[in-house]
Short mmCIF file of C-alpha atoms in Angstrom, two decimals:
data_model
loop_
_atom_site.label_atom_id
_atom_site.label_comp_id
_atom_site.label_asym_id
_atom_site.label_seq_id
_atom_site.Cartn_x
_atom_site.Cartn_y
_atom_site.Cartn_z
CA UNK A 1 114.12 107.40 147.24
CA UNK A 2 111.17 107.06 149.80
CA UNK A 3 109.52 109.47 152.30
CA UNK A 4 107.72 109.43 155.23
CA UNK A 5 106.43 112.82 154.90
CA UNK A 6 103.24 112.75 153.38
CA UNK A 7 100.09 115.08 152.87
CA UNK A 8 96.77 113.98 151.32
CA UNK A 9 94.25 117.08 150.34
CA UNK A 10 90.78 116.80 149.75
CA UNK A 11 89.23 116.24 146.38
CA UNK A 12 89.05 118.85 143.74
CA UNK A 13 87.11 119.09 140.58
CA UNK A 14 88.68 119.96 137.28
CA UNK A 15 85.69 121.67 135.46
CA UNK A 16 88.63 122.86 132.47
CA UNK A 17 87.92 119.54 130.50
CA UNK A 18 84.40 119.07 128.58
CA UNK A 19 83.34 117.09 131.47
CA UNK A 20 84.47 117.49 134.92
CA UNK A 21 87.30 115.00 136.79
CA UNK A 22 88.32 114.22 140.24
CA UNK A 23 91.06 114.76 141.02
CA UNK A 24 93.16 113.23 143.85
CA UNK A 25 96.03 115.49 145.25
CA UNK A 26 98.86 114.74 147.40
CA UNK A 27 102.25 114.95 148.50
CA UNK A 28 106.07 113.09 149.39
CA UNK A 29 108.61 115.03 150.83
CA UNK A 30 106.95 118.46 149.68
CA UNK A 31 106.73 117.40 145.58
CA UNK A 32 103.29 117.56 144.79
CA UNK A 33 101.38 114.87 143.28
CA UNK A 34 97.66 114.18 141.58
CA UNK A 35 95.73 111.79 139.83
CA UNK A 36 92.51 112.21 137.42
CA UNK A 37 89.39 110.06 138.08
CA UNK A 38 86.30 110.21 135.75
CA UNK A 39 84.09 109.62 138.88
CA UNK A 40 83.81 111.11 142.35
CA UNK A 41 83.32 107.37 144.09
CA UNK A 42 86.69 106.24 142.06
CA UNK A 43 88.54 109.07 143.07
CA UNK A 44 87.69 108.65 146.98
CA UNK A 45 88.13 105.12 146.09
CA UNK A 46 91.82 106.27 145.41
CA UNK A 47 92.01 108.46 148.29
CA UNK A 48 90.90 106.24 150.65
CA UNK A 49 93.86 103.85 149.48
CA UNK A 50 96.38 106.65 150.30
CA UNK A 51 95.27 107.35 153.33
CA UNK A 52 95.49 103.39 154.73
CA UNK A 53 99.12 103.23 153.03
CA UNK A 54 100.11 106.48 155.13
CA UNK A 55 98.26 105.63 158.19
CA UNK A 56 99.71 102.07 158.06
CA UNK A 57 103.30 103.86 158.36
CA UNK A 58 104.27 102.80 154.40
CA UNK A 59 106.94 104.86 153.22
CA UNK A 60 105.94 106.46 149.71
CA UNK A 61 108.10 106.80 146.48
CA UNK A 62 109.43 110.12 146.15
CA UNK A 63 109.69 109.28 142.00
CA UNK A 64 105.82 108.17 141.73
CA UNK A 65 104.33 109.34 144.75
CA UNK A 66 102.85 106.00 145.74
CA UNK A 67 103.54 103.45 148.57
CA UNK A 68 103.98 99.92 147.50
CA UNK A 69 101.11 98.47 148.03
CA UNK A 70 99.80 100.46 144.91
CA UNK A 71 102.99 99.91 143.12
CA UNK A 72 102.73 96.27 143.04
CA UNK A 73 105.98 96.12 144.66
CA UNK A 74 107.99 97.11 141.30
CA UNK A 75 110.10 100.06 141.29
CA UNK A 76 108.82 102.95 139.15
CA UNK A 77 110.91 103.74 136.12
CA UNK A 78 111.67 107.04 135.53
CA UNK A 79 111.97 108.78 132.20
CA UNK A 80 115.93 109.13 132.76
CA UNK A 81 116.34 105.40 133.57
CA UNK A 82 114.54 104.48 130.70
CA UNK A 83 117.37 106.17 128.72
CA UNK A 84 119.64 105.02 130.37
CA UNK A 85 118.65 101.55 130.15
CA UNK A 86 117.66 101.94 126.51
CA UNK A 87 121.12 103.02 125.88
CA UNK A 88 122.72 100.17 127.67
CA UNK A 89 121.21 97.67 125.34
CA UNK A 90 121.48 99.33 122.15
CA UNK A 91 124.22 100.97 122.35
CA UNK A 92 126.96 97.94 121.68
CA UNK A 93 125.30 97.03 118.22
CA UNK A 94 124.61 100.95 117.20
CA UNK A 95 127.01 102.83 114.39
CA UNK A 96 128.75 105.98 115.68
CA UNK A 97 125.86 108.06 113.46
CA UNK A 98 123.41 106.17 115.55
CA UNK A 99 125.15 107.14 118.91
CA UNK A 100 124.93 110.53 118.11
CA UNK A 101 121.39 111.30 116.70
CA UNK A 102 119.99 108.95 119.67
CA UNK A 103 121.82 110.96 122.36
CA UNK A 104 120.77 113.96 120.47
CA UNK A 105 117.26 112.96 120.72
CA UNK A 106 117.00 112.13 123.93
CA UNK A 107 119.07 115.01 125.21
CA UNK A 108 116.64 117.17 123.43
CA UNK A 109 113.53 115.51 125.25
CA UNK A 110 114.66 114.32 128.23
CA UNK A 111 114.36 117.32 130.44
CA UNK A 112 110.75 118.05 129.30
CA UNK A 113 108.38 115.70 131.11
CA UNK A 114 109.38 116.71 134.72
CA UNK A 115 108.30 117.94 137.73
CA UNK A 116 108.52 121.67 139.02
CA UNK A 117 111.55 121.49 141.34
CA UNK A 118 113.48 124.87 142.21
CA UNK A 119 116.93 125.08 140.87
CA UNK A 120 116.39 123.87 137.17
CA UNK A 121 119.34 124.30 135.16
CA UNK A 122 119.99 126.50 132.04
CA UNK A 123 119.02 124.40 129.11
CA UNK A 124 122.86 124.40 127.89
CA UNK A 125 124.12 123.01 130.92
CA UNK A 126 121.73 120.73 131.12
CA UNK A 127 121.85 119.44 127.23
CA UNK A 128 125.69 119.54 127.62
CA UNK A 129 125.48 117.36 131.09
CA UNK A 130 123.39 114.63 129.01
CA UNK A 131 125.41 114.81 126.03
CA UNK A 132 128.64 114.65 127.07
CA UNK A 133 128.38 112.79 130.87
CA UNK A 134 125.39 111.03 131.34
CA UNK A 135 123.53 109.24 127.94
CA UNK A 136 126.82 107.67 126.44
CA UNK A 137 128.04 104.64 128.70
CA UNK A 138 131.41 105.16 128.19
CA UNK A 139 131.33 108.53 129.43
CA UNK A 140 129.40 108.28 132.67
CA UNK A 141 132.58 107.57 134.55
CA UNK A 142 134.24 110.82 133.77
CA UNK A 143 134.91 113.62 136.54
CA UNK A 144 131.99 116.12 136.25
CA UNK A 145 132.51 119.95 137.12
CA UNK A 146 130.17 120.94 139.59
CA UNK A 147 127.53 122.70 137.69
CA UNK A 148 127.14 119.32 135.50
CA UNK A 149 126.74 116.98 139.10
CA UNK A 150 124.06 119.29 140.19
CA UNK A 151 122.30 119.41 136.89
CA UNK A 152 122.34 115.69 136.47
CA UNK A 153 121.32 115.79 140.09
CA UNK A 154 118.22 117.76 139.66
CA UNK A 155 117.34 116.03 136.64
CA UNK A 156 117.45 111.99 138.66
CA UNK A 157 114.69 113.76 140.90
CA UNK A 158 112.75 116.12 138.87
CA UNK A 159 112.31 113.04 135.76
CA UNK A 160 108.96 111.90 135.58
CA UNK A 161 108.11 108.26 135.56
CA UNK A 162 107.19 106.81 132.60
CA UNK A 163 103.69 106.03 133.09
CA UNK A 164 102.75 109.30 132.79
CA UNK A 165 103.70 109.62 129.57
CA UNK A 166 101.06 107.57 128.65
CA UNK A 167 98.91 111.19 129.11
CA UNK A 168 98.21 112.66 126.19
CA UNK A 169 99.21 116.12 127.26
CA UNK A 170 102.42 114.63 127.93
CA UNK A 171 102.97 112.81 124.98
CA UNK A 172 102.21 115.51 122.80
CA UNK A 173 104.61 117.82 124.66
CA UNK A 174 107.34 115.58 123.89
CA UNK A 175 105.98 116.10 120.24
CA UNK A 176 106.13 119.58 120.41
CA UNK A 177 109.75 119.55 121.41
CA UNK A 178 110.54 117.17 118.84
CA UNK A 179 109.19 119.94 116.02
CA UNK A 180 111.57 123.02 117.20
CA UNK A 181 114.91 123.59 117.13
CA UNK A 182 117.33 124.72 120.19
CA UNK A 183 116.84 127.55 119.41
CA UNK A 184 113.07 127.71 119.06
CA UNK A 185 112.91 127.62 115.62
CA UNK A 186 110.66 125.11 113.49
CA UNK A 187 112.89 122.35 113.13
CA UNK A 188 113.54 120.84 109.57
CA UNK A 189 111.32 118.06 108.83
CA UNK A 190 113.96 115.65 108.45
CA UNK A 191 115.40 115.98 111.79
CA UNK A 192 111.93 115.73 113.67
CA UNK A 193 111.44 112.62 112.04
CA UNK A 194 114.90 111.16 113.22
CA UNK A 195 114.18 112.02 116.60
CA UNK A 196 111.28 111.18 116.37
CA UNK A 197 112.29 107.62 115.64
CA UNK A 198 114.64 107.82 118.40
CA UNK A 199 111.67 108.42 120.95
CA UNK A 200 109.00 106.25 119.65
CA UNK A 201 111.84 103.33 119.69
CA UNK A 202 112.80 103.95 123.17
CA UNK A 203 108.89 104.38 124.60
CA UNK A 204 108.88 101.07 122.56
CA UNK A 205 111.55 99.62 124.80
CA UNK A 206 109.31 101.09 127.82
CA UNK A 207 106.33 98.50 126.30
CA UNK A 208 108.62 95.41 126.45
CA UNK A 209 109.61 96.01 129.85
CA UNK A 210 106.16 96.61 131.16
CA UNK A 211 106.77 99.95 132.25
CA UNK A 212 104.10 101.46 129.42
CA UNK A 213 101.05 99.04 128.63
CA UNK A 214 101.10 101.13 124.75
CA UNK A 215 103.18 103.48 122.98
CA UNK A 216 101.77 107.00 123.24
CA UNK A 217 103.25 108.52 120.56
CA UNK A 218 101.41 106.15 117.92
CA UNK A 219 98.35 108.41 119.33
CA UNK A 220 100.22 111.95 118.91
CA UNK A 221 100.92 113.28 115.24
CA UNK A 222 102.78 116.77 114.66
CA UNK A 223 100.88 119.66 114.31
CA UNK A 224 101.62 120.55 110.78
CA UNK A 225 102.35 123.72 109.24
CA UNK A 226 102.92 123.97 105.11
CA UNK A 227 104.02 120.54 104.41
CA UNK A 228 108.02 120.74 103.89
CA UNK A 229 109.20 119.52 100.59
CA UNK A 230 112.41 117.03 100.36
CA UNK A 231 113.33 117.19 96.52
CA UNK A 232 116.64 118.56 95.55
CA UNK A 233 116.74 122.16 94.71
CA UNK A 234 117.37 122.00 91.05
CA UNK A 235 119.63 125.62 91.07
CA UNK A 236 122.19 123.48 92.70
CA UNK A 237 122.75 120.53 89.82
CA UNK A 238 125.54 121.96 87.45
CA UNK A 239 125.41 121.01 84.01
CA UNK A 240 127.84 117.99 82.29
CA UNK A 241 130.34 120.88 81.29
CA UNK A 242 129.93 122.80 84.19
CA UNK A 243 131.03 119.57 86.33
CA UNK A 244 133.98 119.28 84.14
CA UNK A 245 135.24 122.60 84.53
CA UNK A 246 135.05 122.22 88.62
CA UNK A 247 136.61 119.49 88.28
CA UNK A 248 139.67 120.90 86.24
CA UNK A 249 139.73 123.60 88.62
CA UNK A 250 140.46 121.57 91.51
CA UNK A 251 143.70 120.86 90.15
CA UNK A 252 144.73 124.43 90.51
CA UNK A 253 143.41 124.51 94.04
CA UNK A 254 146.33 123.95 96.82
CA UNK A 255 149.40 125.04 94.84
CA UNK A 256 151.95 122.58 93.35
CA UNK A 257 153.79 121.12 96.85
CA UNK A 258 150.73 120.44 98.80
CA UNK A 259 148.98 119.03 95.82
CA UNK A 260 145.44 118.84 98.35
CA UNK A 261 142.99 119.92 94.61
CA UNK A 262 144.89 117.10 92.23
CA UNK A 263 145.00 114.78 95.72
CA UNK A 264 140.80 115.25 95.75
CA UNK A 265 140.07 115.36 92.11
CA UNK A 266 139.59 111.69 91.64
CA UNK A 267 137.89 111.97 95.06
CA UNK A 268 135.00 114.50 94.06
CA UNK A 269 135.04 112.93 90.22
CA UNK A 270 133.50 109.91 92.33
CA UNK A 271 130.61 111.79 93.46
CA UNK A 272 130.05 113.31 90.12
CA UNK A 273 130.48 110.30 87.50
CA UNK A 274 129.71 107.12 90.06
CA UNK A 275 126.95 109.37 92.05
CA UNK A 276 128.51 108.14 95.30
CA UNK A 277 128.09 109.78 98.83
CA UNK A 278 131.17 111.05 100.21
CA UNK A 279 131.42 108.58 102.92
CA UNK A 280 131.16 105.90 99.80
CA UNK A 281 133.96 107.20 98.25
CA UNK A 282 136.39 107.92 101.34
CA UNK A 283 135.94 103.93 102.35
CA UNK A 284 136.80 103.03 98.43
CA UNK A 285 139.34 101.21 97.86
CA UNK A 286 141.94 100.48 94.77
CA UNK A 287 140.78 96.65 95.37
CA UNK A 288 137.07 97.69 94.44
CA UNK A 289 137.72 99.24 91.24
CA UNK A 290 138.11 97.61 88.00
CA UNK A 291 139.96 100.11 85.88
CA UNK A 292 140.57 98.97 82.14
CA UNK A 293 142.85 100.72 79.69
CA UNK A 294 139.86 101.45 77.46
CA UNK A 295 136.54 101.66 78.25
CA UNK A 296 133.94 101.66 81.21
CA UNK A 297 134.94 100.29 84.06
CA UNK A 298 133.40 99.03 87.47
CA UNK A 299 133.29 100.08 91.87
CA UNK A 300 131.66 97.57 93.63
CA UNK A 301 130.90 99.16 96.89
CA UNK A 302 131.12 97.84 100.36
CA UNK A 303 132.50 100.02 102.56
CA UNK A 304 131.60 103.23 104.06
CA UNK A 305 133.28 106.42 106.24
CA UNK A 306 131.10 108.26 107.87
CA UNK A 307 132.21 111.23 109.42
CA UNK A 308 130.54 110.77 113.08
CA UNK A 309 133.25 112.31 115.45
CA UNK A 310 135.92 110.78 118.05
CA UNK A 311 132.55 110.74 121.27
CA UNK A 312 130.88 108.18 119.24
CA UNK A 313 133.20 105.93 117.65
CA UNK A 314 134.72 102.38 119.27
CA UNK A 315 138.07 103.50 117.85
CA UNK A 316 137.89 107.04 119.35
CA UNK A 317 138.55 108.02 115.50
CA UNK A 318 136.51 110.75 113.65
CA UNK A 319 135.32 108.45 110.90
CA UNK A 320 133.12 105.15 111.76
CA UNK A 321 133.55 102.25 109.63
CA UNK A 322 130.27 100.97 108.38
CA UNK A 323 128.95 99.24 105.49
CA UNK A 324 126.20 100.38 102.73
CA UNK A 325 123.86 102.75 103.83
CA UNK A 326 120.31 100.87 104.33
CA UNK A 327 121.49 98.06 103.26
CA UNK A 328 122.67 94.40 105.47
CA UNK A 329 126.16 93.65 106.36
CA UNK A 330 128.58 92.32 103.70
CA UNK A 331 125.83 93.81 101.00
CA UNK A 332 127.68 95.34 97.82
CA UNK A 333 126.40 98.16 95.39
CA UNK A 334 128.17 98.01 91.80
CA UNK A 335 128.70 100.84 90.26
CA UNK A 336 129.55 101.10 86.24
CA UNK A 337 131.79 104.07 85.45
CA UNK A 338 132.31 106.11 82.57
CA UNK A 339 136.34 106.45 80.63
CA UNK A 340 136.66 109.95 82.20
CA UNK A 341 136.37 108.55 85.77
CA UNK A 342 138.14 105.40 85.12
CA UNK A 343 140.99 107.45 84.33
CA UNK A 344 140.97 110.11 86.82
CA UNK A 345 141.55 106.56 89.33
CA UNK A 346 143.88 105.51 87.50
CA UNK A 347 145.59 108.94 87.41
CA UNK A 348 145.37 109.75 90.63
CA UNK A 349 146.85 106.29 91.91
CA UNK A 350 150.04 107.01 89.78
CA UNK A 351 150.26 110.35 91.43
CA UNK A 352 149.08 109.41 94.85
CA UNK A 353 148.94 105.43 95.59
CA UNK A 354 146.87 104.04 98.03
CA UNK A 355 146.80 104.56 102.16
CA UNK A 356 148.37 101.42 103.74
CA UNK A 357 144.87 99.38 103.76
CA UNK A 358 144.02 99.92 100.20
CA UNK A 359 141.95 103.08 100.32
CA UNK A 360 142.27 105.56 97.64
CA UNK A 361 141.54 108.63 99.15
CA UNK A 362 144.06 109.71 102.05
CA UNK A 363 145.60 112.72 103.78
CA UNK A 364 149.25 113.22 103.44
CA UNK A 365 149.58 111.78 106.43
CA UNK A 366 147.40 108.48 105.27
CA UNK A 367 144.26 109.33 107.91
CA UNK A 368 140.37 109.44 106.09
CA UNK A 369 139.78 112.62 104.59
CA UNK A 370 138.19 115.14 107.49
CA UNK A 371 135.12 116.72 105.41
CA UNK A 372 135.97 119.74 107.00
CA UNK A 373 139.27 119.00 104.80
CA UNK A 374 137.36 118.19 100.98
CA UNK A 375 135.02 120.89 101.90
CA UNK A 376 137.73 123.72 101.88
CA UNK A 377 139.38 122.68 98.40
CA UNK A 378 135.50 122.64 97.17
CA UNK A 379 135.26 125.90 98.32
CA UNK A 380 138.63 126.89 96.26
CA UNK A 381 137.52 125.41 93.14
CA UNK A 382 134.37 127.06 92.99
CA UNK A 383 135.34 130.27 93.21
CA UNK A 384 137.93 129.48 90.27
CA UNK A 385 135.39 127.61 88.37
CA UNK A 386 132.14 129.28 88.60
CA UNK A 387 131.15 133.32 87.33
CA UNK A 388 131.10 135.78 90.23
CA UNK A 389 127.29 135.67 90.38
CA UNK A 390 127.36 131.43 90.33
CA UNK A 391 129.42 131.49 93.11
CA UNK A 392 127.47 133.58 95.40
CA UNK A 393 124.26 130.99 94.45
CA UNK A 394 123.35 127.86 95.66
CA UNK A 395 125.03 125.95 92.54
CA UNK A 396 126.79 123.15 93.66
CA UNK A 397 127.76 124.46 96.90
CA UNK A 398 128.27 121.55 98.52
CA UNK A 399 130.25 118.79 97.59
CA UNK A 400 127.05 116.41 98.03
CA UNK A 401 126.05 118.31 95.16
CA UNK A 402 127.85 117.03 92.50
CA UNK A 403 126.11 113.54 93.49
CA UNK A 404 122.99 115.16 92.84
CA UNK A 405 124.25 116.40 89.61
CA UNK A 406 125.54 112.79 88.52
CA UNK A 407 121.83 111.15 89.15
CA UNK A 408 120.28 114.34 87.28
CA UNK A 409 122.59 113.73 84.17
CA UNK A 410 121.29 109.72 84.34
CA UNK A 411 117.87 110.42 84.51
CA UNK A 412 117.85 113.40 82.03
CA UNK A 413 119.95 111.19 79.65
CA UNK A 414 117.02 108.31 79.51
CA UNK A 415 118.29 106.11 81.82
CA UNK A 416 115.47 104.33 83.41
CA UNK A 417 114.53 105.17 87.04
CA UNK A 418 114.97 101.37 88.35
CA UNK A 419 118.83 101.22 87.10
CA UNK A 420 119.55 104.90 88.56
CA UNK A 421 118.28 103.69 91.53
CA UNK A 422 120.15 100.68 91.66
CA UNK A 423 123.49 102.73 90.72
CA UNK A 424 122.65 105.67 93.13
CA UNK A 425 121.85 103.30 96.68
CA UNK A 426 117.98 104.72 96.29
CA UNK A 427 114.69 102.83 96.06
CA UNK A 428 112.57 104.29 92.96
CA UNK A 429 110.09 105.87 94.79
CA UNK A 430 112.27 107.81 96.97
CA UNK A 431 114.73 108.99 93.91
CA UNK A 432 111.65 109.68 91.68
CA UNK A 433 110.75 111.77 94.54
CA UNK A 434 113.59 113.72 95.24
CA UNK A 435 114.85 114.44 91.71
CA UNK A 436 111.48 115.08 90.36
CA UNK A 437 112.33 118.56 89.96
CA UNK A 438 116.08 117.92 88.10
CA UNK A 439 114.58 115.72 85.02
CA UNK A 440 114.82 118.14 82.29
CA UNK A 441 114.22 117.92 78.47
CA UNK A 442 110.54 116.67 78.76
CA UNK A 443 108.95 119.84 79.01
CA UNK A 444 109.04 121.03 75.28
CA UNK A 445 107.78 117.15 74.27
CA UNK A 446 104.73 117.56 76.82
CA UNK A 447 103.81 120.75 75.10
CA UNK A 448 104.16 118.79 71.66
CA UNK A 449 101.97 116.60 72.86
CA UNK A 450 98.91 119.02 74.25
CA UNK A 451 99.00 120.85 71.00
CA UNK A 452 98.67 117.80 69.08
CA UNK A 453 95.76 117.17 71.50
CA UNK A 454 94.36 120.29 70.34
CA UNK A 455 94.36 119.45 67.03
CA UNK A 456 97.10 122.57 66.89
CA UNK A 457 100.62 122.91 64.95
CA UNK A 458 103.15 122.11 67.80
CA UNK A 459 105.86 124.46 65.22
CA UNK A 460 103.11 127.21 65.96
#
């Protein structure tokens, strides 16, 4: 939008820095406006420029604040277009999981850099208008309520443009979000760095259409607190019997008709013996198994399940369909497998068969598992499995647990790091990292070894 109606004060100095600026304020249509300068002749340089544009009758940009002679005739970006735009181009190629943590991102950030304009909404409504109406394409066509029109239309004029994220202050606001939670809360490390990603790439997409001349959040690190730690909490791996006895109890879990523990035994023996991630195991299929009579057999993985939810997916289905995690298209990950899991598959599909395109693990009614679903027999067999006090820990409380327990048992049985990498889907320096803390049975032969040092009896 353009105005007519513009104001141009007189120049004030900012003595709040370590050297003084200039500063050049203004304003369009009653939103103010300003501009540092370094120098008072560059500043009434700047000034003087206004004045010509307004005295010349040139309408001024009510999104930048300038006419278009000092716009170079291009149309300032805002911060909301950007996303939009951003969206529009990735969005096509993106996996539902990518949908969601990029609108999550942005929705998070989005409403931060903008001007002070009466009438902001709550932060719900306003997180729930980008969400669900405005950042995913298909959904920008729906009816809005009211309350979510005006909040998207306060947000289209209070968004900042772009350049001025190029301030530090600004970009390190945007940083600042990033770190907390909805709530307020420090966010967990792992999630600032996702959306962090998300921003960076899309201030990124700002460079390549001119609208930024660098990124500014390559000059903006997090202010850092105790550095958080990402290795697995050891109190949840349960031990090789421990697994087994879960794993029996599951087929007490459900009662006889429904069958849902014996339906998901085979299912959660997957995580535990093959280390796979549940979305690994709900895209298995009988046609990637070798399952011998006797003896180990082989998964060679290709296809995963995500659970993403119906907003993000092309098929409007809960689950995406996606291969390997980190890994190219088509890419396979084979798996060797011990007797006990070769024949809990090949008990299960005697019991259960397959879902009409070859998966193994199905509903009754043949859909993907829901994880909401797996997570409720889990649940179930705990409580039968585990002692009173076990159950109210940490030990294997999740199902993503028992994968952590099946690389634990490799590495603790002498397997070399490379090959439980290669079995698990990790790089070596990442699953060194994380299961530092679950490799067990060295400690007694490192104090061996110091007393020997010591010229000492290790028996003493």
């Amino acid at each position: 939008m353009k105005s007519y109606k513009v104001v141009i004060w007189k120049l004030s100095i900012n003595r709040s820095a370590k050297k003084p600026t200039y500063l050049v304020r203004w304003s369009v249509g009653g939103d103010p406006f300003h501009e540092s300068h370094k120098t008072k002749a560059l500043a009434d340089r700047f000034r003087a420029k206004l004045l010509r544009a307004a005295d010349r009758g040139e309408a001024f940009d009510t999104v930048t604040g300038l006419p278009d002679s000092l716009r170079g005739g291009k149309v300032a970006l805002s911060f909301v277009e950007l996303a939009l735009k951003y969206l529009d181009d990735r969005w096509p190629e993106a996996s539902a999981k990518q949908r969601d943590s990029v609108t999550d991102a942005l929705a998070t950030v989005l409403p931060v850099p903008v001007k002070a304009l009466r009438g902001r909404p709550a932060p719900d409504v306003l997180r729930r208008a980008l969400r669900s109406y405005l950042l995913p394409p298909p959904r920008r066509e729906r009816d809005r309520p009211e309350e979510i029109a005006a909040a998207l239309a306060w947000l289209s004029k209070a968004s900042l443009p772009v350049a001025e994220l190029s301030e530090g202050s600004r970009a390190q606001e945007l940083v600042d979000t990033l770190t907390r939670r909805l709530d307020g809360k420090p966010a967990a490390t792992q999630t600032y760095r996702r959306r962090r990603a998300v921003v960076f790439n899309v201030l990124e997409y700002a460079v390549e259409l001119e609208a930024l001349t660098s990124n500014p959040l390559s000059r903006v690190r997090r202010k850092r607190g105790k550095r958080a730690v990402q290795e697995v909490d050891r109190r949840v791996v349960v031990n090789p019997r421990q697994a087994r006895e879960l794993l029996t109890a599951l087929t007490y879990v459900g009662g006889y008709d429904r069958a849902s523990g014996r339906r998901l035994q085979a299912f959660f023996g997957c995580l535990y013996y093959a280390a796979m991630r549940p979305a690994e195991a709900l895209g298995l299929r009988l046609a990637d198994c070798t399952l011998p009579e006797k003896g180990w057999g082989r998964i060679e993985l290709a296809e995963t399940r995500p659970t993403a939810g119906k907003a993000w997916t092309d098929s409007g289905e809960a689950h995406d369909r996606r291969g390997l995690k980190q890994r190219e298209t088509g890419q396979v990950r084979t798996v060797p497998i011990p007797p006990p899991l070769v024949r809990l598959l090949q008990d299960h599909v005697k019991e259960f068969g397959t879902a009409e395109d070859g998966r193994l693990f199905a509903s009754e009614r043949g859909n993907v598992v829901a994880a909401s679903s797996y997570s409720r027999v889990w649940k179930q067999a705990r409580a039968l499995a585990l002692l009173p006090h076990q159950v109210d820990s940490v030990m294997a409380a999740r199902p993503y647990d028992l994968r952590h327990a099946g690389v634990s048992q490799w590495l603790n049985s002498g397997v070399p790091a490379p090959e439980v990498a290669a079995r698990a889907g990790h790089s070596v320096d990442v699953l060194l990292k994380i299961y530092a803390k679950c490799i067990d049975g060295q400690e007694q032969e490192m104090n061996d070894r110091i007393m020997q040092g010591l010229g000492e009896d290790p028996a003493d």
